[in-house]
Coordinates of C-alpha atoms and ligand atoms in Angstrom, one line a residue:
X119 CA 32.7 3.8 -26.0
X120 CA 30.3 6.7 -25.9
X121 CA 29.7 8.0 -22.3
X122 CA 26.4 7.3 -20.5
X123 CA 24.8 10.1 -19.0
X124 CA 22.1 9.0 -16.2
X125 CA 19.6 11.3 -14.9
X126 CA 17.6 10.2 -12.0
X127 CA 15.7 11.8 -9.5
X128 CA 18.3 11.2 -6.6
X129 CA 21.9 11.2 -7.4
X130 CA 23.3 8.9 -4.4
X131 CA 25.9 10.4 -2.1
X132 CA 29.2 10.3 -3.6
X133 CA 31.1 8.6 -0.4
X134 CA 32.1 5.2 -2.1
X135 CA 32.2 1.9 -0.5
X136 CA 28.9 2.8 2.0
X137 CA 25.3 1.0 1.4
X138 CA 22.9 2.7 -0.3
X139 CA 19.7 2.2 0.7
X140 CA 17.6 1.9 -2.6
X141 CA 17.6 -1.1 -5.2
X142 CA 18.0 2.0 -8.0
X143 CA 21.2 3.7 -6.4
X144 CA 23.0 0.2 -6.3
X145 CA 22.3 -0.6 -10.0
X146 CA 23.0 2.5 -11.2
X147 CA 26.6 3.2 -10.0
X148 CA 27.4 -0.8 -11.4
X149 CA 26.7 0.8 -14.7
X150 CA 28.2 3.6 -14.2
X151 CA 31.8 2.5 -13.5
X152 CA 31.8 0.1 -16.2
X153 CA 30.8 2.8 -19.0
X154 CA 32.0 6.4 -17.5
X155 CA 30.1 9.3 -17.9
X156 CA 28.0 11.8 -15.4
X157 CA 25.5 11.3 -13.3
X158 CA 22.9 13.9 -13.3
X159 CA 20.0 14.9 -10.4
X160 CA 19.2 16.0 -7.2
X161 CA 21.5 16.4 -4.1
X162 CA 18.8 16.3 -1.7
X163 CA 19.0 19.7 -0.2
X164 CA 16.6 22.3 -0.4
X165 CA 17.6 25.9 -1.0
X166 CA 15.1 28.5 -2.3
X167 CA 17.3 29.9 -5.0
X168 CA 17.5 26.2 -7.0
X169 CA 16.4 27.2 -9.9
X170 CA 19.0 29.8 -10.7
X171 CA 21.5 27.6 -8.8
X172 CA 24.0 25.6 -12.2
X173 CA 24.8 22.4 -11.0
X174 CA 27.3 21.1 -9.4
X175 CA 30.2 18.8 -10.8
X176 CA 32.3 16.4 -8.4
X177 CA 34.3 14.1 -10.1
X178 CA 35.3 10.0 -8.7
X179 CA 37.2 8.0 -10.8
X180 CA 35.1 7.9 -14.5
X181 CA 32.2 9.2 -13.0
X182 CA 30.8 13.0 -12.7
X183 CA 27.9 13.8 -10.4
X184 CA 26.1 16.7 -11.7
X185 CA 23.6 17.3 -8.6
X186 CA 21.4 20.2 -8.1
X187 CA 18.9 21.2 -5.0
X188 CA 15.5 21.7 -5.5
X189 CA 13.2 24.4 -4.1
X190 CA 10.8 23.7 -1.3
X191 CA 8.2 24.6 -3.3
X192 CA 9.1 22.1 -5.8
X193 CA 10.5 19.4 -3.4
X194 CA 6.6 19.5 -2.0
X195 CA 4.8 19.9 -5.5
X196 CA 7.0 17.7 -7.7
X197 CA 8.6 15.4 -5.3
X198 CA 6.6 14.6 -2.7
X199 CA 3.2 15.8 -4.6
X200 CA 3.1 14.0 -8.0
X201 CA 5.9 11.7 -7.7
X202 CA 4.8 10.3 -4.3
X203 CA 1.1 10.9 -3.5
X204 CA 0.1 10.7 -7.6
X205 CA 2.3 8.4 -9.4
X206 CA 3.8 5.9 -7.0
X207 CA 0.2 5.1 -5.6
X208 CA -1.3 4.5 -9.1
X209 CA 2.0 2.6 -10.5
X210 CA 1.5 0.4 -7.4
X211 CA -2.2 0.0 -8.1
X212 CA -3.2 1.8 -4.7
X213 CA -6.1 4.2 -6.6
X214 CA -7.1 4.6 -3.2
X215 CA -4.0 6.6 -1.7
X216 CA -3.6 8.7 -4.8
X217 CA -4.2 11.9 -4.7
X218 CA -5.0 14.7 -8.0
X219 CA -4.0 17.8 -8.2
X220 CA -3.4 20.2 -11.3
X221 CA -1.4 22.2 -9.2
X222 CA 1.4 19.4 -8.6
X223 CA 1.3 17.9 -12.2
X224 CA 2.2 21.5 -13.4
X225 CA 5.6 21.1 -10.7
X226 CA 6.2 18.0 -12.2
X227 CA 6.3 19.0 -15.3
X228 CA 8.1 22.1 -14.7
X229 CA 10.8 20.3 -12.7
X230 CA 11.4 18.4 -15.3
X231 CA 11.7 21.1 -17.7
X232 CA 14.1 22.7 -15.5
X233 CA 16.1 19.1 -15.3
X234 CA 16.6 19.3 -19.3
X235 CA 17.4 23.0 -18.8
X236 CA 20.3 22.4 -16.1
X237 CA 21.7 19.3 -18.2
X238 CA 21.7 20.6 -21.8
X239 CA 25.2 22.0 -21.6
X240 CA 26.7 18.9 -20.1
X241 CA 25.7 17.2 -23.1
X242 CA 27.6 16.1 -25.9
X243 CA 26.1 14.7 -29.7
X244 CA 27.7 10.5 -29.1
X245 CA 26.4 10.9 -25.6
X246 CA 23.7 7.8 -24.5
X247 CA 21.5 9.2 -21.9
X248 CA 19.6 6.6 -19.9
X249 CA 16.5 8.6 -17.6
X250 CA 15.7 6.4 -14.7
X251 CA 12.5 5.9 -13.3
X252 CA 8.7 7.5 -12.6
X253 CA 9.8 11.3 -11.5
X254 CA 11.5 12.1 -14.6
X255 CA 9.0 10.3 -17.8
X256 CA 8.8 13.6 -19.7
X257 CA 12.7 14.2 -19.4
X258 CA 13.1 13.1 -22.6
X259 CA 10.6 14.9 -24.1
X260 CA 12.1 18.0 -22.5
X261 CA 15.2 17.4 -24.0
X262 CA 13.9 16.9 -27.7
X263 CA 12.4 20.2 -27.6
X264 CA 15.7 21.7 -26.7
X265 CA 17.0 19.8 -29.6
X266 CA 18.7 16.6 -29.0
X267 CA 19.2 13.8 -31.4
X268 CA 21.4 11.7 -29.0
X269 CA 19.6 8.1 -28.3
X270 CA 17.6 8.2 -24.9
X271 CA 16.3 5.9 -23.2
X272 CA 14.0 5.8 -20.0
X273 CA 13.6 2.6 -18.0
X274 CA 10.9 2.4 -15.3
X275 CA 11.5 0.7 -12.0
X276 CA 8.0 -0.2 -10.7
X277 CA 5.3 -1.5 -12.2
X278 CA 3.1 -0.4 -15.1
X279 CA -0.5 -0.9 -14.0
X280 CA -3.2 -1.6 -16.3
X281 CA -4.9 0.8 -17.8
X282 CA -8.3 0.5 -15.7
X283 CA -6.1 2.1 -13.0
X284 CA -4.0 4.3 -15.3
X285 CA -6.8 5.8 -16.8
X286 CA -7.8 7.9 -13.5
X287 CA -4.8 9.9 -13.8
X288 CA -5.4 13.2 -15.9
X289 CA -2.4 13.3 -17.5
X290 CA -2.0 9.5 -18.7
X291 CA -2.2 10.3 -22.3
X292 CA 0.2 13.1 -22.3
X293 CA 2.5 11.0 -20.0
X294 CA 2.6 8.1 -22.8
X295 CA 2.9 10.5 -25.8
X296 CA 5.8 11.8 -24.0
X297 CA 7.6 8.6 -23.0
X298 CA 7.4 8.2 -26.9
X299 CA 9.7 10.7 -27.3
X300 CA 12.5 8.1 -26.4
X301 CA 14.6 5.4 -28.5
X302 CA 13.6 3.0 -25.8
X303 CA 11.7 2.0 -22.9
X304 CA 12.5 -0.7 -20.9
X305 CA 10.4 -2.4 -17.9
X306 CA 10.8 -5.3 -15.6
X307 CA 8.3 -7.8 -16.9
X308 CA 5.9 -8.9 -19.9
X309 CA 3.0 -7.5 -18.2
X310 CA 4.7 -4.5 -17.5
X311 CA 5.5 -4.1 -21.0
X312 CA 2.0 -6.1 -21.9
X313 CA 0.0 -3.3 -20.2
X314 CA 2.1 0.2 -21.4
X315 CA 1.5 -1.2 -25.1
X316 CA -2.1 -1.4 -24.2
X317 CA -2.0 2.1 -23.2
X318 CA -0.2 3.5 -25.7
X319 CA -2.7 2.1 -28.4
X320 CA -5.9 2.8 -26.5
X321 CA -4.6 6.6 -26.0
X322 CA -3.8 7.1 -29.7
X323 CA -0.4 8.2 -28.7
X324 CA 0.9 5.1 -31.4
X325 CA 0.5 2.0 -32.4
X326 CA 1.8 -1.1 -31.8
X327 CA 3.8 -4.0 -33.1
X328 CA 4.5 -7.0 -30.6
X329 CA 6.7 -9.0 -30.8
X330 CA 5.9 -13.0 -30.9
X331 CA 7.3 -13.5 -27.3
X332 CA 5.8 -11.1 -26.2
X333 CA 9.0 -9.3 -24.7
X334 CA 9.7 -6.5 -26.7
X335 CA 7.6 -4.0 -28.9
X336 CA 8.0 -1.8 -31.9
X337 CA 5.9 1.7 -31.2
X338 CA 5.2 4.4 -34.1
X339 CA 4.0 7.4 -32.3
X340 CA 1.8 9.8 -33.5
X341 CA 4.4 11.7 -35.3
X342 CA 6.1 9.2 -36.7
X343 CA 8.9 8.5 -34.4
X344 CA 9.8 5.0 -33.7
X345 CA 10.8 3.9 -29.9
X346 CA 11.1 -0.1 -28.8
X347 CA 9.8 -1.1 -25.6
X348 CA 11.5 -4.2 -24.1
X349 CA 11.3 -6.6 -21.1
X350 CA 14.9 -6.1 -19.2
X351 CA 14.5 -7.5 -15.8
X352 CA 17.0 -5.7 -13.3
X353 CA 19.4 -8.1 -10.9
X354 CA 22.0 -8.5 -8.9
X355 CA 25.6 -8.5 -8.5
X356 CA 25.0 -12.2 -8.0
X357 CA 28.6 -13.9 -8.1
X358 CA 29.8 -10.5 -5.3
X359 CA 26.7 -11.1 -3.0
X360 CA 27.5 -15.1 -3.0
X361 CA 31.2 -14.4 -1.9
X362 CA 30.0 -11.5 0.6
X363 CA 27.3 -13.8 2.4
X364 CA 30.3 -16.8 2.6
X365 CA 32.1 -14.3 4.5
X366 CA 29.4 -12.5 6.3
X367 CA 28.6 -16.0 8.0
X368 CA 31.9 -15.5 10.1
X369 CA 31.2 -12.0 11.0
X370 CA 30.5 -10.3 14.3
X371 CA 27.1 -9.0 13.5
X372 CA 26.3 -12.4 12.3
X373 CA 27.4 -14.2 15.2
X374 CA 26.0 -12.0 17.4
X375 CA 22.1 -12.0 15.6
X376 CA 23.1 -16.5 15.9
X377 CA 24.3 -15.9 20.1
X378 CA 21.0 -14.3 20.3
X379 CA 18.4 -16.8 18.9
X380 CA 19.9 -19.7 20.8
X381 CA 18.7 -22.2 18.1
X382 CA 16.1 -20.7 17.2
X383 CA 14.8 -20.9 13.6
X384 CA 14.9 -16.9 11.7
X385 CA 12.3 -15.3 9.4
X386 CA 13.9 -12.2 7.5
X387 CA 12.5 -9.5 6.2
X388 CA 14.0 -6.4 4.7
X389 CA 12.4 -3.6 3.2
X390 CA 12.0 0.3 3.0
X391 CA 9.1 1.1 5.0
X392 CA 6.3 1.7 1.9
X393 CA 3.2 0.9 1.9
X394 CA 3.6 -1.0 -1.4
X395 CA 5.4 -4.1 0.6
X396 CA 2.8 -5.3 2.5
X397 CA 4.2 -5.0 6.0
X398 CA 1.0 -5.2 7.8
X399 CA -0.5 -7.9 6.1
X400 CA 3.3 -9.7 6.7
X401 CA 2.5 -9.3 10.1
X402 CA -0.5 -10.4 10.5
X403 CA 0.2 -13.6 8.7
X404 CA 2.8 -14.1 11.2
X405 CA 0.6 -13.5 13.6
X406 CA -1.3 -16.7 12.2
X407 CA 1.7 -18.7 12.0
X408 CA 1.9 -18.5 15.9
X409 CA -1.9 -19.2 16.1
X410 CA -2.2 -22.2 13.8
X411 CA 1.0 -24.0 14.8
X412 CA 1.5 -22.8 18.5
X413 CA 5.2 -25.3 18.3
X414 CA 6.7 -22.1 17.0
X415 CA 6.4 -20.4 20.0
X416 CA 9.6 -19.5 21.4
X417 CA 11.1 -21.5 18.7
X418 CA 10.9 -18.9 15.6
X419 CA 11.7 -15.3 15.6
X420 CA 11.0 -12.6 12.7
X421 CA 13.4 -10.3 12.3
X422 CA 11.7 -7.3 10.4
X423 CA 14.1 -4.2 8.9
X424 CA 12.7 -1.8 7.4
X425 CA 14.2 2.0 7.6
X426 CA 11.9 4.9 7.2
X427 CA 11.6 6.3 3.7
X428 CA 9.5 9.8 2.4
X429 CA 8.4 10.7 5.7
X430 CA 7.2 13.9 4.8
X431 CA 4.2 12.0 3.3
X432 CA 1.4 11.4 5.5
X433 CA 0.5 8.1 4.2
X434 CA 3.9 6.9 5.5
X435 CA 3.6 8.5 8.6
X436 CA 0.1 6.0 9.1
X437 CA 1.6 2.9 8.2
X438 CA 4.8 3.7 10.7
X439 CA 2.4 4.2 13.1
X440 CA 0.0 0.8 12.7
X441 CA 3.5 -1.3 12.8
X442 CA 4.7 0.1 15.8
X443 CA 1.2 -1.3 16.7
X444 CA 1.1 -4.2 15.0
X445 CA 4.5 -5.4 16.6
X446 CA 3.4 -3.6 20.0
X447 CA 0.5 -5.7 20.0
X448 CA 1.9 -9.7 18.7
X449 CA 4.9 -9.1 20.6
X450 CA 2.9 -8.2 24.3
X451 CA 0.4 -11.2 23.4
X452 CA 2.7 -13.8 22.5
X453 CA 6.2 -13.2 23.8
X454 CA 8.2 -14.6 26.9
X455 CA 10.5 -13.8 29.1
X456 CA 13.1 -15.0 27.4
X457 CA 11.3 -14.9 23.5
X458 CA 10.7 -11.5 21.6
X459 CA 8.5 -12.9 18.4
X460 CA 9.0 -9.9 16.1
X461 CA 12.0 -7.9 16.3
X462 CA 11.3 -4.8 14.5
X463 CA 14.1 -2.3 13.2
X464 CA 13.9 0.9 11.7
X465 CA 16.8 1.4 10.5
X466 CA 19.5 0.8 7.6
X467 CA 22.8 -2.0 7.7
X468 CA 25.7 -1.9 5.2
X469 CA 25.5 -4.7 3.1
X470 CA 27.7 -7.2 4.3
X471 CA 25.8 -7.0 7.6
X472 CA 22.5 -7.4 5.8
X473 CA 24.0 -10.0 3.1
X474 CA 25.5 -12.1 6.6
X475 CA 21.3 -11.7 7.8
X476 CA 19.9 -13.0 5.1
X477 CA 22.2 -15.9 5.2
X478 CA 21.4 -16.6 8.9
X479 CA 17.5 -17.1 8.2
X480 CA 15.7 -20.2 7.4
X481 CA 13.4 -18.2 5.4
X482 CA 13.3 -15.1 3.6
X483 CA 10.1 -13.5 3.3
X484 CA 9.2 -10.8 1.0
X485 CA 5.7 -10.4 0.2
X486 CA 5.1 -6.9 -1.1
X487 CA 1.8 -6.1 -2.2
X488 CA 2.7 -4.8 -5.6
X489 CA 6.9 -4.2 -6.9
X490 CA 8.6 -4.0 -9.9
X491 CA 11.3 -6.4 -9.4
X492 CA 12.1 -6.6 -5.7
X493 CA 15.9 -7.1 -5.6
X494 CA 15.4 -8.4 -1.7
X495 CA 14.0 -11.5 -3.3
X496 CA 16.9 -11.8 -5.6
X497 CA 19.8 -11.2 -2.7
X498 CA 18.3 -13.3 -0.6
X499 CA 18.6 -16.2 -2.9
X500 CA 22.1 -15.6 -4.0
X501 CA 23.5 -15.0 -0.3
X502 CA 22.1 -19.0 1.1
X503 CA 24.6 -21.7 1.9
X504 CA 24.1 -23.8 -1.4
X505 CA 24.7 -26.9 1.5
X506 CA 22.0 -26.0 3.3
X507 CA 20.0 -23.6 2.0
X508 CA 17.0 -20.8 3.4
X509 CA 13.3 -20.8 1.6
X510 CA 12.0 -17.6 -0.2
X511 CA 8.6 -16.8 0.7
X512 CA 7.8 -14.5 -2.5
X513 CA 4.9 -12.7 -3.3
X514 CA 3.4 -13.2 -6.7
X515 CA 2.8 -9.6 -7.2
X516 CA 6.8 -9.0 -7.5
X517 CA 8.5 -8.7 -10.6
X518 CA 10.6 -11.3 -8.9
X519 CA 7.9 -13.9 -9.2
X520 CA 8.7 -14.4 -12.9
X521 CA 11.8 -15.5 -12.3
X522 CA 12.2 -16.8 -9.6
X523 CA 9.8 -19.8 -10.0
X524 CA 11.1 -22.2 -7.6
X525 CA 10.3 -19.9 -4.4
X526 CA 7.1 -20.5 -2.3
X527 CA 4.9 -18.3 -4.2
X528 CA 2.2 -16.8 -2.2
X529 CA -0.8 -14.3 -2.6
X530 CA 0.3 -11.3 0.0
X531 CA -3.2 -10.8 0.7
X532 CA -4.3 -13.9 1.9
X533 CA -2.3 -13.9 5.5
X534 CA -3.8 -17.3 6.3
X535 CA -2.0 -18.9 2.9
X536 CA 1.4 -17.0 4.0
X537 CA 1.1 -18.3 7.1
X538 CA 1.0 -22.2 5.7
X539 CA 3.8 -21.3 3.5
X540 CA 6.0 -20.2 6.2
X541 CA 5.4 -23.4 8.2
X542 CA 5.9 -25.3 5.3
X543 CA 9.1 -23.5 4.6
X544 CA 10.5 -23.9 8.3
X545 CA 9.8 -27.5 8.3
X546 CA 10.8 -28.2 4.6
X547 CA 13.2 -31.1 4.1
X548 CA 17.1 -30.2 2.6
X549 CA 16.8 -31.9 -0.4
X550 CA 14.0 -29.6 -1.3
X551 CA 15.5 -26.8 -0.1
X552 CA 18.4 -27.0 -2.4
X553 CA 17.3 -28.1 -5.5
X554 CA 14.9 -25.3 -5.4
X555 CA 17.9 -23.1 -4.2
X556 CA 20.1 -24.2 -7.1
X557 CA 17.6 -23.8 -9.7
X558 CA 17.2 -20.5 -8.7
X559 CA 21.1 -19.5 -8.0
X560 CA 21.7 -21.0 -11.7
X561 CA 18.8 -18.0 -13.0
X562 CA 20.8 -15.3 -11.2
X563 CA 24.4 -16.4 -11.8
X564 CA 23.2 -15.5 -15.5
X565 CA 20.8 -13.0 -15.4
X566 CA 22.6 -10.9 -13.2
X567 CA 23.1 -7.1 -12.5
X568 CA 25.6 -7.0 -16.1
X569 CA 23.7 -8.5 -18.0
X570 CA 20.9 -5.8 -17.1
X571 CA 23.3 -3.3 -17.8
X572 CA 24.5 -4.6 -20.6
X573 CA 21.6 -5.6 -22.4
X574 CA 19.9 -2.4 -21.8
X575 CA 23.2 -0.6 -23.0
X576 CA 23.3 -1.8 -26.2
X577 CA 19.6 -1.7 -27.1
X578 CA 20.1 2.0 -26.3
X579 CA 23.2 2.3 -28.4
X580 CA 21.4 0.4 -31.2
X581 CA 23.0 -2.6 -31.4
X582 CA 20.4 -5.2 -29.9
Ligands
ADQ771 P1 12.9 -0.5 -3.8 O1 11.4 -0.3 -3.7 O2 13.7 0.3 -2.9 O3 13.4 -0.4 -5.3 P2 14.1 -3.3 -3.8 O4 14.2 -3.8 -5.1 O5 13.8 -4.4 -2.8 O6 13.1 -2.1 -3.5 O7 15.5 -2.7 -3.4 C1 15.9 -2.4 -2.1 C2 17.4 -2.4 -2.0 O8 17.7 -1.6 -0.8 C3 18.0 -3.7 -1.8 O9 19.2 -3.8 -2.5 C4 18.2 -3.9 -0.3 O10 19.3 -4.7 0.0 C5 18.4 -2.4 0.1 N1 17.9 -2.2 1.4 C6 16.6 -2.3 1.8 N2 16.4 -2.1 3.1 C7 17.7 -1.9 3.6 C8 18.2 -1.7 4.9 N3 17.5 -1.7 6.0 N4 19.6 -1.6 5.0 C9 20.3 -1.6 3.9 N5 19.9 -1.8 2.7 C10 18.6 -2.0 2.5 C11 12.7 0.0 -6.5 C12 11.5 -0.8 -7.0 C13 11.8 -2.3 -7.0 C14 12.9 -2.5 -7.9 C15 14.1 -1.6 -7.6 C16 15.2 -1.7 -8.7 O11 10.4 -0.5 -6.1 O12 10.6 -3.0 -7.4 O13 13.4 -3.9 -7.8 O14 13.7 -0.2 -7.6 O15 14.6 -1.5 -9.9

C-alpha cells in the first residue's frame, strides 16, 4: 500500500484518544491510521527562527507527524492575513469581511513555498500526497517545481463560491492555474465542483469536460496537464458515533444536563464560534420562537456551544462580543427564576460528552450561514435514539443539505421561517420523527467517514 502523506495547515496534537475540536482534524487522523504514512504541518507555536527550523518527526503507531512552527511574521501575514481575513471570507461568500492585501498574498505564497521546501526530503517516488484544505492550494504547485511526479491531490473543505464573488480576489486566476497542478481535486458538493469548473474555464486556466451527472470533471490545463475534479462529500464515523451516543445516554454529564431541565424540551447547538454559522441570526430566531409561541416559555431551553476559534482576528472578536449580547439581552427579557432560555458556552467537550448532548435534545439546530459540509448536521443525526428520535433543523446553505434531505430545511436568514421550523420540530409527532430519522441514518450508515476516505484514496491512487 503506498503511504499517504497529508499536509495541512494544522497538524492536530499528537495526544491520542482526546477531542479535537475541528471537523478536518477528526477526518484526517481516520485516514491516516488506516493507510500509514506522515502527517505534515504546523505545530502551532511561533518562534522567530521557523524558517531555518527542519521539522520535527514524532512517531505513533503508523503515523509520523512532521510539524514545524511558523514565524510571527508569517503566522499574521499567511495565517491569519490571507487564510483568514482573505480566503475564508470570500470562500464563505462574506465579500464584505474580506480584506486585500498584496502584502499577505505574497506570505501566503511564500509560506507555502517554504511548506514544499521543509517536506521535499520526507518524500518518497510511490508516495500519495493528499494537501488539505484553503491555506495550502498552491502546495502542489510548489512541489511540481521542485520536481515531483508522485500523484497529489488537494481536497477543499469549504465552499467554492461562484465566481461573481471569486472574481474580486487578485489572485483567483493564479490560484486556479495552480490547483491545476494536482491529479485531483475533490469538493463537498456539485455546486462546489459546478462553480470551480466555471472558474477554471472563464480564467483560461483549462478547459473543461463534465461529466453527465454532473459529479466529477475532466480539466486540461493550459499546459497540457490533466487533473479530475470530483464531488466526495466528507462524513462521519457513523456506526462509532451511534454506539457512543447509546452509551453517552447513561452518562454523568448526560444525566446531569437531563436533572437540570426538569422536563424540559432541548435545542442544541454546537459550533466553533465563526462568523460563517450564523450564530446571531440563530439567536434571534429563537428569540421569535419565544415571541410567537409564548407556551415555550419555561418549557424549552437552547443550549448553545460554541468554543472560541482565531481570536487574533478582529472580526471574531465582534461577533464574540454581539453574542455575549445577544444572550445577555433574550436571557434578562425572557428568563425566570427558575428558567435560563439560552445557555451559552464557550468552550470545548470530548466527544462522548457532546455525542451524549446531542442525543438529549429534541432538536438539533444548525443553521450556518454558508459551510462546506457541516459534520454537526451529520453527528447529530447518527447519535438519536432511532425509538424516539430528535429533528435536525439544517440550513440549506450546508453542504449537508444535499444529503441530508429529510431534515427541516430552512433559509438561515429568514429568523422568522427558523423560528416556525423549530416549533414545528418540538411539536412534531414520532412517527415523523423517525421515518425521517431512518431515512437519514440509512444515508450515513453508507456514506460514512470510510467511504470518504476510501473513495478519495483511490481516485488519488488512480484506480477510480
Ligand atoms: P468546521 O467549520 O470546524 O469544519 P464542522 O464540519 O461542523 O465545522 O466540524 C466541527 C467538528 O468539531 C465536529 O466534529 C464537532 O463535533 C466538533 N466540535 C465543534 N464544536 C465542538 C465543541 N464545543 N466541543 C467539541 N467538539 C466540537 C470545516 C468546514 C466544514 C466541514 C469540515 C470537514 O467548515 O464545512 O464539514 O471542515 O470538512
Amino acid at each position: 500500500m503506498n503511504r499517504l502523506i497529508i499536509i495541512s495547515n494544522r497538524v492536530a496534537p499528537v495526544t491520542e484518544g482526546k477531542s479535537q475540536a475541528g471537523g478536518l482534524a477528526v477526518a484526517i487522523l481516520e485516514a491516516l491510521k488506516r493507510q500509514g504514512g506522515i502527517w505534515f504541518g504546523w505545530n502551532g507555536e511561533i518562534e522567530e527562527s521557523a524558517e531555518a527550523t527542519e521539522p520535527i518527526l514524532k512517531k505513533a503507531g503508523n503515523i509520523t507527524y512532521a510539524t514545524m512552527p511558523l514565524s510571527r511574521r508569517d503566522h499574521d501575514e499567511y495565517y491569519n492575513g490571507y487564510a483568514n481575513a482573505t480566503l475564508w471570507p470570500l470562500l464563505h461568500y462574506r465579500l464584505d469581511l474580506a480584506s486585500f492585501d498584496a502584502a499577505t498574498y505574497e506570505a501566503y505564497r511564500r509560506v507555502n513555498a517554504l511548506f514544499a521546501e521543509k517536506v521535499t526530503p520526507l518524500l518518497r517516488d510511490q508516495d500519495l500526497v493528499w494537501v488539505h484544505d484553503y491555506h495550502l492550494m498552491p502546495l502542489g504547485q510548489e512541489l511540481r517545481r521542485r520536481g515531483h511526479g508522485q500523484r497529489m491531490g488537494f481536497f477543499l473543505h469549504t465552499p467554492w463560491p461562484s465566481p461573481e464573488i471569486l472574481s474580486a480576489l487578485p489572485a483567483m486566476v493564479e490560484l486556479v492555474e495552480s490547483l491545476c497542478a494536482y491529479d485531483l481535486i475533490g469538493f463537498h458538493t456539485r455546486d462546489d465542483l459546478g462553480c470551480f469548473t466555471q472558474c477554471v474555464a472563464t480564467s483560461g486556466a483549462g478547459t473543461v469536460e463534465m461529466a453527465e451527472d454532473g459529479a466529477s470533471a475532466c480539466i486540461t490545463a493550459a499546459d497540457g496537464h490533466r487533473v479530475e475534479a470530483r464531488v466526495f462529500p466528507i462524513s462521519i464515523d457513523t456506526t462509532n458515533l451511534e454506539k457512543l451516543a447509546a452509551q453517552a445516554a447513561q452518562s454523568e454529564a448526560t444525566q446531569r444536563l437531563r436533572d437540570s431541565l426538569v422536563g424540559r424540551a432541548l435545542i442544541v447547538g454546537v459550533d466553533r464560534l465563526d462568523y460563517s454559522k450564523g450564530l446571531p441570526q440563530r439567536f434571534t430566531a429563537f428569540q421569535e420562537l419565544l415571541d410567537r409561541y409564548p407556551e415555550n416559555l419555561s418549557a424549552v431551553s437552547f443550549l448553545q456551544i460554541a468554543p472560541p476559534s482565531r481570536s487574533d482576528v478582529t472580526e471574531y472578536q465582534q461577533i464574540r462580543r454581539e453574542l455575549e449580547t445577544m444572550a445577555g439581552h433574550i436571557n434578562g427579557h425572557f428568563a425566570d427564576f427558575d428558567w435560563v432560555p439560552i445557555r451559552y458556552l464557550n468552550r470545548s467537550f470530548g466527544r462522548r460528552t457532546l455525542a451524549g448532548f446531542y442525543r438529549a435534545a429534541q432538536v438539533g439546530l444548525v443553521t450556518p450561514l454558508r459551510d462546506g459540509m457541516n459534520l454537526v448536521a451529520k453527528e447529530y443525526v447518527a447519535a438519536q435514539d432511532p425509538d424516539d428520535p430528535g429533528v435536525l433543523v439544517l440550513s440549506r446553505f450546508a453542504g449537508a443539505a444535499r444529503e441530508l434531505e429529510e431534515a427541516l430545511q430552512v433559509n438561515p436568514y429568514d429568523t422568522g421561517e427558523v423560528a416556525e421550523c423549530l416549533q414545528r420540530a418540538l411539536h412534531m409527532p414520532l412517527a415523523e420523527r423517525k421515518e425521517r430519522h431512518a431515512a437519514m441514518l440509512r444515508h450515513l450508515r453508507t456514506h460514512d467517514i470510510t467511504r470518504w476516505r476510501e473513495d478519495y484514496v483511490a481516485a488519488l491512487a488512480g484506480h477510480p
